[in-house]
Tab-separated table of C-alpha atoms and ligand atoms in Angstrom:
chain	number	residue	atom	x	y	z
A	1	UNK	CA	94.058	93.989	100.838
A	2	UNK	CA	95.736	95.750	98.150
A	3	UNK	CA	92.824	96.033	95.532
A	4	UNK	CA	90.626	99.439	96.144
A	5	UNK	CA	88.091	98.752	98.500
A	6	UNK	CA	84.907	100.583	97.636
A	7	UNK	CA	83.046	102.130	100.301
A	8	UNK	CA	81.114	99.125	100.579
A	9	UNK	CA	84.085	96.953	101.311
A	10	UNK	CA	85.122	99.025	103.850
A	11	UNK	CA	81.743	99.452	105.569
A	12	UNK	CA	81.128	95.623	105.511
A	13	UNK	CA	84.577	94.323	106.455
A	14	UNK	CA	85.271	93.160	110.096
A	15	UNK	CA	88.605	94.226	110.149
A	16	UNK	CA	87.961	97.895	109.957
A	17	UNK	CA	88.175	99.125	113.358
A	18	UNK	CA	88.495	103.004	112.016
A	19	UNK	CA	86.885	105.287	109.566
A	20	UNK	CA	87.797	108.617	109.482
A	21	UNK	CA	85.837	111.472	107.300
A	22	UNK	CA	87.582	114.418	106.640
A	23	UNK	CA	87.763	117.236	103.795
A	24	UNK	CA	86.684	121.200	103.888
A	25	UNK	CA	83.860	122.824	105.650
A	26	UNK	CA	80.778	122.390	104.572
A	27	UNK	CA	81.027	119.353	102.112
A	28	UNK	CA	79.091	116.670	103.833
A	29	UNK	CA	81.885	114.862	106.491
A	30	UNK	CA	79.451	114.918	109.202
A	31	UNK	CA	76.439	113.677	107.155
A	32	UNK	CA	78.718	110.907	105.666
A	33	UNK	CA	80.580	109.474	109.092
A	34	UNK	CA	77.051	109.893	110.607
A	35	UNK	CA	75.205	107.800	107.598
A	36	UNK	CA	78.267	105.656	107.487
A	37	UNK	CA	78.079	104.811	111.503
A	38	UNK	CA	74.548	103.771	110.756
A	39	UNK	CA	75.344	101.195	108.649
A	40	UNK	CA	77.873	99.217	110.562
A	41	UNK	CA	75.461	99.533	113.634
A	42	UNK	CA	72.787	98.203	111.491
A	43	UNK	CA	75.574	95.221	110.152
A	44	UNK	CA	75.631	94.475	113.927
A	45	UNK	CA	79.218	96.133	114.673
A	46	UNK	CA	79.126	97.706	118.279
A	47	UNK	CA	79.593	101.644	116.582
A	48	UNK	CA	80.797	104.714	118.517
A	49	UNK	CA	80.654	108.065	115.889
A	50	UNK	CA	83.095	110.418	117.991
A	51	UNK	CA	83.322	114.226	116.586
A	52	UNK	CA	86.878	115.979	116.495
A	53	UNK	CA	85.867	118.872	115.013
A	54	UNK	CA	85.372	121.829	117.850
A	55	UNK	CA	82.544	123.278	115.895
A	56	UNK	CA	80.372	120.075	116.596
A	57	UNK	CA	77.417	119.179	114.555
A	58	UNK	CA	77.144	115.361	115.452
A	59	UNK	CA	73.677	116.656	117.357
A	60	UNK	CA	72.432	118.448	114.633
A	61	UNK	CA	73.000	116.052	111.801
A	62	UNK	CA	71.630	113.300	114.579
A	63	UNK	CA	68.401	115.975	115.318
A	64	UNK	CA	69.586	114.180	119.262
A	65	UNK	CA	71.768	115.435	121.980
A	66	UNK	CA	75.257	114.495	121.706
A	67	UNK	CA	77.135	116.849	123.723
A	68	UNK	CA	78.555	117.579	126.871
A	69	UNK	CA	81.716	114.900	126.105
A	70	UNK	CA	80.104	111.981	127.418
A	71	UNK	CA	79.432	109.122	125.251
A	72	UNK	CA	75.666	108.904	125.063
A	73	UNK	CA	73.336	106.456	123.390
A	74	UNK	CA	72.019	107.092	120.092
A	75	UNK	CA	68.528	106.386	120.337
A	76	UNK	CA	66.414	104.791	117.554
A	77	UNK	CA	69.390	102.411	116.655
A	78	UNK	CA	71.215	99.796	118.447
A	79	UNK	CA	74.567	99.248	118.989
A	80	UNK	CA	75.752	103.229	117.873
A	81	UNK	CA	77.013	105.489	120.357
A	82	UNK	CA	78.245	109.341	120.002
A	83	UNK	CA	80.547	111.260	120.993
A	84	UNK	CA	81.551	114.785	120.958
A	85	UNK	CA	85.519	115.431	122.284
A	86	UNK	CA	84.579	118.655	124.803
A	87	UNK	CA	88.666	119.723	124.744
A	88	UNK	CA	88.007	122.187	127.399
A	89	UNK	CA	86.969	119.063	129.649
A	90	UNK	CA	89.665	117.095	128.467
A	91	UNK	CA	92.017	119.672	129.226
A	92	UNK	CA	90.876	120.622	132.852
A	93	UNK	CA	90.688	117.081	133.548
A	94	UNK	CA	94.431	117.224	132.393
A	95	UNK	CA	95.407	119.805	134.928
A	96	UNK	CA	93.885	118.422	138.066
A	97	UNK	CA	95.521	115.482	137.641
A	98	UNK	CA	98.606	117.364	137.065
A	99	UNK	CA	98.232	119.638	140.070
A	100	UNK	CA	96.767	117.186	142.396
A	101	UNK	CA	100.385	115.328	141.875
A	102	UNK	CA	98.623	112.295	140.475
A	103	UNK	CA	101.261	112.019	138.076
A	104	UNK	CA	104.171	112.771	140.313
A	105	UNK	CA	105.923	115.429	141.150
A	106	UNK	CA	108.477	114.700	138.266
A	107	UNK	CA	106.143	114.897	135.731
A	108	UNK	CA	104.341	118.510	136.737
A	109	UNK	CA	107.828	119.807	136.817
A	110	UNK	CA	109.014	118.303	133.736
A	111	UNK	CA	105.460	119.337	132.163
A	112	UNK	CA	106.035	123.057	133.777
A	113	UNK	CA	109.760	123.246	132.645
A	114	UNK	CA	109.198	121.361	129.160
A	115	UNK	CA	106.126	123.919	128.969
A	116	UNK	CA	108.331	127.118	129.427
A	117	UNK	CA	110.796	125.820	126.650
A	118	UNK	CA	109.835	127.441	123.100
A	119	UNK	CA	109.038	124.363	120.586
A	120	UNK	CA	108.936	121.647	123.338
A	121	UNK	CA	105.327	122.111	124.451
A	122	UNK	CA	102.780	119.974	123.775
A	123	UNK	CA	100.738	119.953	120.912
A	124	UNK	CA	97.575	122.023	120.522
A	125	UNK	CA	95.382	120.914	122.745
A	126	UNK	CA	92.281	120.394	120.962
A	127	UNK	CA	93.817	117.757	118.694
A	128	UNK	CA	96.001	116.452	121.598
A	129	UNK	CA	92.638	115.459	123.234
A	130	UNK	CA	90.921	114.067	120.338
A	131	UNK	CA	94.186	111.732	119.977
A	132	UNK	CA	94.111	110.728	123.461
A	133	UNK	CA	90.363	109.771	122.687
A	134	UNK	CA	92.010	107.894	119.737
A	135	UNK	CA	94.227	106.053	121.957
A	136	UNK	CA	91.983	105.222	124.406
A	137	UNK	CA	89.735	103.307	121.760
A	138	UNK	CA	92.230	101.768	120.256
A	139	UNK	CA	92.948	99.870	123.648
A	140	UNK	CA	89.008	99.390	123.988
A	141	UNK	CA	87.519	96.816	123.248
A	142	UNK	CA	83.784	97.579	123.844
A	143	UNK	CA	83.567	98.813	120.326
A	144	UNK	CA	83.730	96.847	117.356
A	145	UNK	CA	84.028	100.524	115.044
A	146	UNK	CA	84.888	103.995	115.823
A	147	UNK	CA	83.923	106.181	113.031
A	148	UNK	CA	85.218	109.917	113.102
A	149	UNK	CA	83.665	112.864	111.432
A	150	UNK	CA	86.839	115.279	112.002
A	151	UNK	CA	87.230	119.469	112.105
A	152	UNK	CA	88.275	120.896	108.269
A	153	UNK	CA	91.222	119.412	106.977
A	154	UNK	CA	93.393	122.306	108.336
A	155	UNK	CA	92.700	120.540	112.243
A	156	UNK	CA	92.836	117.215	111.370
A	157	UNK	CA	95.947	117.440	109.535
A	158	UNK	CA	97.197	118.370	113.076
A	159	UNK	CA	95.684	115.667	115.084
A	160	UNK	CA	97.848	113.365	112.854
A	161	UNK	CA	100.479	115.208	113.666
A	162	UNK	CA	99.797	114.804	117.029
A	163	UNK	CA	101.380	111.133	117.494
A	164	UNK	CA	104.859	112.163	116.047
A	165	UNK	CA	104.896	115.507	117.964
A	166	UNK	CA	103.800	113.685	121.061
A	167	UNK	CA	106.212	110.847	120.672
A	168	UNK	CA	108.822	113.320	120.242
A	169	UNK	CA	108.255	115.331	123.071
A	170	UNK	CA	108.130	112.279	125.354
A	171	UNK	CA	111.116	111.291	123.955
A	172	UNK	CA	112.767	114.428	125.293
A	173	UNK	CA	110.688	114.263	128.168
A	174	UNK	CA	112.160	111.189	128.641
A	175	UNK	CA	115.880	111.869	127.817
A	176	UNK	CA	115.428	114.865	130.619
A	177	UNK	CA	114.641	112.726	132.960
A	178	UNK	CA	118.243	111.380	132.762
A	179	UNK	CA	120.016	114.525	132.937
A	180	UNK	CA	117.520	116.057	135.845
A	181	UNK	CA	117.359	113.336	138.164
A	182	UNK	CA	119.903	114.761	140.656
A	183	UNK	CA	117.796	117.781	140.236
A	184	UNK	CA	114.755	115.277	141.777
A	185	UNK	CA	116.435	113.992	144.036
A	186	UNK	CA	116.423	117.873	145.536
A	187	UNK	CA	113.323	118.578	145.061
A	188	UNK	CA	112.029	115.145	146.442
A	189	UNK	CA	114.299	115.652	149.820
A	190	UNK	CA	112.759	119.674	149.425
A	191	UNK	CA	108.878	118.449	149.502
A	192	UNK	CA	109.514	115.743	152.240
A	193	UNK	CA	109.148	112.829	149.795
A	194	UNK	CA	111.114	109.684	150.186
A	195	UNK	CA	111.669	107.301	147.259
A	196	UNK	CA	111.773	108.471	143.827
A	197	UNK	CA	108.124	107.708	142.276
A	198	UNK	CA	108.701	105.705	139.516
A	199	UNK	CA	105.171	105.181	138.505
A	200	UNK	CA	104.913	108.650	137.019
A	201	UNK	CA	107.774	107.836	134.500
A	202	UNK	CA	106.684	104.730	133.966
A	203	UNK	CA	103.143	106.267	132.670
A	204	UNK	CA	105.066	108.343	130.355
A	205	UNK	CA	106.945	105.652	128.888
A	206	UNK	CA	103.495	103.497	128.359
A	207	UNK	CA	102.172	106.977	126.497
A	208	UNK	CA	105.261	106.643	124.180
A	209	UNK	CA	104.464	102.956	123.602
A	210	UNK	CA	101.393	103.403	123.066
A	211	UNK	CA	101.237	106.564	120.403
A	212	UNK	CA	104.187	103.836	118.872
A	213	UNK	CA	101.298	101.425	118.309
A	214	UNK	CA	98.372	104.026	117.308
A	215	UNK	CA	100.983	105.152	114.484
A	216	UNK	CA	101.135	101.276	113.557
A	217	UNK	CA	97.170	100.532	113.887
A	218	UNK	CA	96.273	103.683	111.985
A	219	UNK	CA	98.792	102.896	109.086
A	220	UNK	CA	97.561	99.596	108.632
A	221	UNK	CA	95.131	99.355	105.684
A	222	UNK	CA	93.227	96.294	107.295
A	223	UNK	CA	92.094	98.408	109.993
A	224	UNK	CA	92.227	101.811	109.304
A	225	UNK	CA	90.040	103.998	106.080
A	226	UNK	CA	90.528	107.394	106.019
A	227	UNK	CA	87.538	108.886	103.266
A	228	UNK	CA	87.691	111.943	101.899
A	229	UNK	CA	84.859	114.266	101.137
A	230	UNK	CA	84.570	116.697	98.799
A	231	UNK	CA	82.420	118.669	96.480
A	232	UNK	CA	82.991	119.082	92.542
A	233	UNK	CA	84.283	123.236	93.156
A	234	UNK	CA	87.715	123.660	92.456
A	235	UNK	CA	88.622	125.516	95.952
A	236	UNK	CA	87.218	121.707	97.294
A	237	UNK	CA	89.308	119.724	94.845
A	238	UNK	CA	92.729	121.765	95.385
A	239	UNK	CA	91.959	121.110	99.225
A	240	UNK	CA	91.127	117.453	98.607
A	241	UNK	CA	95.028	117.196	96.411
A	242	UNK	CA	96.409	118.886	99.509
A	243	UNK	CA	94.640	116.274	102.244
A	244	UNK	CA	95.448	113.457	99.874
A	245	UNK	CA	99.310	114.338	99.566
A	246	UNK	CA	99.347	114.708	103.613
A	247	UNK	CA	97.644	111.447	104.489
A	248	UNK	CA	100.257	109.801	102.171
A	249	UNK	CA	102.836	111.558	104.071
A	250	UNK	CA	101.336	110.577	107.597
A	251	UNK	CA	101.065	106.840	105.328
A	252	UNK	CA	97.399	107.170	106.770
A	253	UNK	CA	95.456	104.314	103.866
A	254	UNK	CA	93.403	106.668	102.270
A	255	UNK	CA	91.443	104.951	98.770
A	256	UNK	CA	88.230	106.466	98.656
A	257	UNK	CA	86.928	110.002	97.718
A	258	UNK	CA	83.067	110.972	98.107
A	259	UNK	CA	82.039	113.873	95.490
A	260	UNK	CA	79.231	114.900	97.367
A	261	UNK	CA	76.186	117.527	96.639
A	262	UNK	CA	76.037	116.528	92.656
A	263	UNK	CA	73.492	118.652	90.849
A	264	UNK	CA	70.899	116.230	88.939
A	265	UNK	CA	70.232	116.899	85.628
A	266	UNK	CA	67.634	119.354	84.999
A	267	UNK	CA	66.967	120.959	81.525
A	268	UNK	CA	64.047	123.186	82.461
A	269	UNK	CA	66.585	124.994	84.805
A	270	UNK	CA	69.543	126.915	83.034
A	271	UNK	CA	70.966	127.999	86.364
A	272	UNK	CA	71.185	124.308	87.428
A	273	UNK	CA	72.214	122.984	84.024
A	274	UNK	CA	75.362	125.596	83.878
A	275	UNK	CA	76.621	124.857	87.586
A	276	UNK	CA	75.851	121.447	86.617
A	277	UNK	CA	78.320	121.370	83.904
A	278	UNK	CA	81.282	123.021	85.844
A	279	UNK	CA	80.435	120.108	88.344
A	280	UNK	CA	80.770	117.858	85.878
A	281	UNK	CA	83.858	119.417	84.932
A	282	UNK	CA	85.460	119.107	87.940
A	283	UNK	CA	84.383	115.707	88.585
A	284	UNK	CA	85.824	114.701	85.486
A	285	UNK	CA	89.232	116.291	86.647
A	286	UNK	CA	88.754	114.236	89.906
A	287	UNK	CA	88.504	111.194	88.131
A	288	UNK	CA	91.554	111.708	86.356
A	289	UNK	CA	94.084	112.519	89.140
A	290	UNK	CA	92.963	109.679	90.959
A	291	UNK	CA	91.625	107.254	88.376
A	292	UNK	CA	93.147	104.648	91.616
A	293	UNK	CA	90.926	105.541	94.000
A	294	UNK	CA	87.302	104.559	94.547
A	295	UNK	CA	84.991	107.468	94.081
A	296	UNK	CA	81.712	107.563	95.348
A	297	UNK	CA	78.705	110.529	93.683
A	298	UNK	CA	76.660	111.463	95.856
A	299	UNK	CA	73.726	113.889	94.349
A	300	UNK	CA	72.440	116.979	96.140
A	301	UNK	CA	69.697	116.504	98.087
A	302	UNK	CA	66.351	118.919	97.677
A	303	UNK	CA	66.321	118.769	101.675
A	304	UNK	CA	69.121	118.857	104.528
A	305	UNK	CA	70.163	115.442	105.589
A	306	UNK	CA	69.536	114.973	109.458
A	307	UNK	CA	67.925	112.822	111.626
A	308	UNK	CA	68.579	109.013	111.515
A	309	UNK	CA	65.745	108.693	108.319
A	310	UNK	CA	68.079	111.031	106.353
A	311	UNK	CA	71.410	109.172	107.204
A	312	UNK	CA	69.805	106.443	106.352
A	313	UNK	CA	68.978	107.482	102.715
A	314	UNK	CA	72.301	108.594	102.509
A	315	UNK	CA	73.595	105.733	103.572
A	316	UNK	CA	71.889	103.692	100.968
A	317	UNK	CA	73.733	105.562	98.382
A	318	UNK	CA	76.793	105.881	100.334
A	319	UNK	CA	76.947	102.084	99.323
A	320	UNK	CA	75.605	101.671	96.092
A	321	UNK	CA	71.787	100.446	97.129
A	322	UNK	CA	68.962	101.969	96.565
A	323	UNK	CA	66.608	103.045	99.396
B	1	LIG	N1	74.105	115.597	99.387
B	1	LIG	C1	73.539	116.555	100.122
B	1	LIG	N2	72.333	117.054	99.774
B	1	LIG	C2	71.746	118.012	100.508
B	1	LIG	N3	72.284	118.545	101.618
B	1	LIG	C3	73.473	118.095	102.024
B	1	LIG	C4	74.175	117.072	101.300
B	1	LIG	N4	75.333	116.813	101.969
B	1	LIG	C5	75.361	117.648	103.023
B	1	LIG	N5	74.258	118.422	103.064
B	1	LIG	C6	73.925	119.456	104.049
B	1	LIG	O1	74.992	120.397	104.059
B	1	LIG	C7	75.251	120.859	105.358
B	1	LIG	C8	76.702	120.546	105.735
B	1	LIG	O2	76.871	119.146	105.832
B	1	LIG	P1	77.809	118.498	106.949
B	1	LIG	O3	77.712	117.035	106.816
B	1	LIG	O4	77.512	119.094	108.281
B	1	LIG	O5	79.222	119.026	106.424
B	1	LIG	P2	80.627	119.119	107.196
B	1	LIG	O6	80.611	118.181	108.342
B	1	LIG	O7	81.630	118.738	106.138
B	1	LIG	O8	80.781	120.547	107.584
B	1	LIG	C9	74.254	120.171	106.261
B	1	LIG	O9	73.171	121.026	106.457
B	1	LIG	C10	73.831	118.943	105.464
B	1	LIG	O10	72.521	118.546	105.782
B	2	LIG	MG1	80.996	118.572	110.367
């Protein structure tokens, strides 16, 4: 696939197991992984919409319950799921199985020792959950599509940090293991144990392989579509340069901008007509820098978009039909 695929393409095409929104507050990422979940349920693809961003709105733009981090049935749809990553949960769920010794003994030391060292801890933990969400769909099968309206671009820049930061902090997790397994052997004689419990380190070392092949899956073009949403405002198009330039860096595909919340013309409306043309403006500036990706306009709306009628309407322009 090396031509631009339009949002249509991407929407319609089997291969795509992920599509990620992302861009600054307030543009329209919720509305459009929301509308855009609605279509691939409708084409028949088993759909889970999972929200990374902390300051959820999956509910709201839904007008249905979605919290609580359980995946719950959208209703009024079939086939599409939601999802909102409760971190908190994540996290707690974490620790118990840390301090129940689930994972070993090893590993709650080397967590605990790794923890106290400046620069070796873990990653922040709300993106460090919303990745281990990532990686547990990529290994799941029961969805065809996982579509993910992500936090502002600050956030979601780190959750694709998350898979080098993790992989390198296994690594030394790893490498420690080496050098402190005399160390073990102590502490295993100290709390009564017997053999050395390999399955802890063995769980570790699947992690690494794992985040290995999320990097690979989320790289690859035919299966991964990162869109990003913007408005025509120049604070929203230096942002969008910004998330654009990172992505490449993370080599995350990314081909498709949506310049969302377009005034229509209106000539009985000077107000509208002038912020109009600096829209147009800027649009015209977005077209420029990246006359090689697919850009989709999206006009404002004269009402909020929520509920499944309004993501549908959305959706029909989303893909260049008509409602
Ligand atoms: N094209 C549009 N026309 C009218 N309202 C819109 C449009 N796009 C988004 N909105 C509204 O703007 C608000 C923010 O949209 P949302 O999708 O939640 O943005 P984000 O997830 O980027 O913060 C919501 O109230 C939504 O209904
Ligand atoms: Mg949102």
């Amino acid at each position: 696939m090396n031509w631009t695929m339009t949002l249509r393409d991407i929407v319609y095409n089997d291969s795509i197991k992920f599509i990620l929104a992302g861009g600054k507050g307030g543009v329209g990422k919720t509305s459009c992984a929301g509308a855009i979940a609605l279509l691939s349920a409708r084409q028949g693809y088993r759909t889970l919409v999972l929200s990374t961003d902390p300051a959820h709105s999956l509910s709201d733009s839904f007008d249905q319950n979605l919290a609580g981090g359980e995946i719950i049935e959208i209703e009024g749809v079939d086939k599409l799921w939601g999802l909102e990553i409760s971190a908190d949960k994540g996290m707690a769920e974490f620790q118990d199985a840390m301090s129940s010794g689930q994972a070993g003994p090893e590993a709650a030391v080397a967590a605990q020792f790794l923890g106290d060292m400046g620069g070796m801890s873990p990653p922040g933990s709300d993106e460090a959950m919303a990745f281990g969400k990532m990686l547990e769909f990529l290994e799941d099968s029961s969805y065809d599509r996982v579509v993910f309206d992500t936090a502002p671009t600050g956030h979601t820049l780190k959750l694709l940090e998350v898979p080098d930061l993790l992989d390198s902090w296994l690594g030394k997790i790893l490498t420690l293991r080496q050098r402190m397994s005399s160390m073990m052997a102590g502490l295993r004689a100290m709390m009564g144990g017997g053999q050395e419990d390999e399955t802890s380190w063995q769980m570790l070392q699947r992690t690494k392989e794992k985040i290995s092949a999320a990097r690979v899956e989320l790289s690859n073009p035919e299966l991964t579509q990162f869109i990003v949403v913007t408005i025509p405002e120049a604070m929203a198009v230096f942002e969008t340069q910004r998330l654009l330039g990172s992505l490449n860096t993370y080599s995350i595909p990314s081909s498709n901008i949506i310049v969302n919340q377009l005034i229509p013309e209106n000539p009985d409306c000077r107000f509208c007509s002038t912020r109009r043309d600096m829209q147009q403006s800027n649009l015209r500036d977005i077209k420029d820098i990246y006359s090689d990706l697919s850009i989709t306009e999206i006009p404002l709306f004269d009402m909020e978009i929520r509920g499944i009628e309004g993501l549908t309407k959305l959706g029909h322009i989303l893909i260049g039909e008509e409602p």
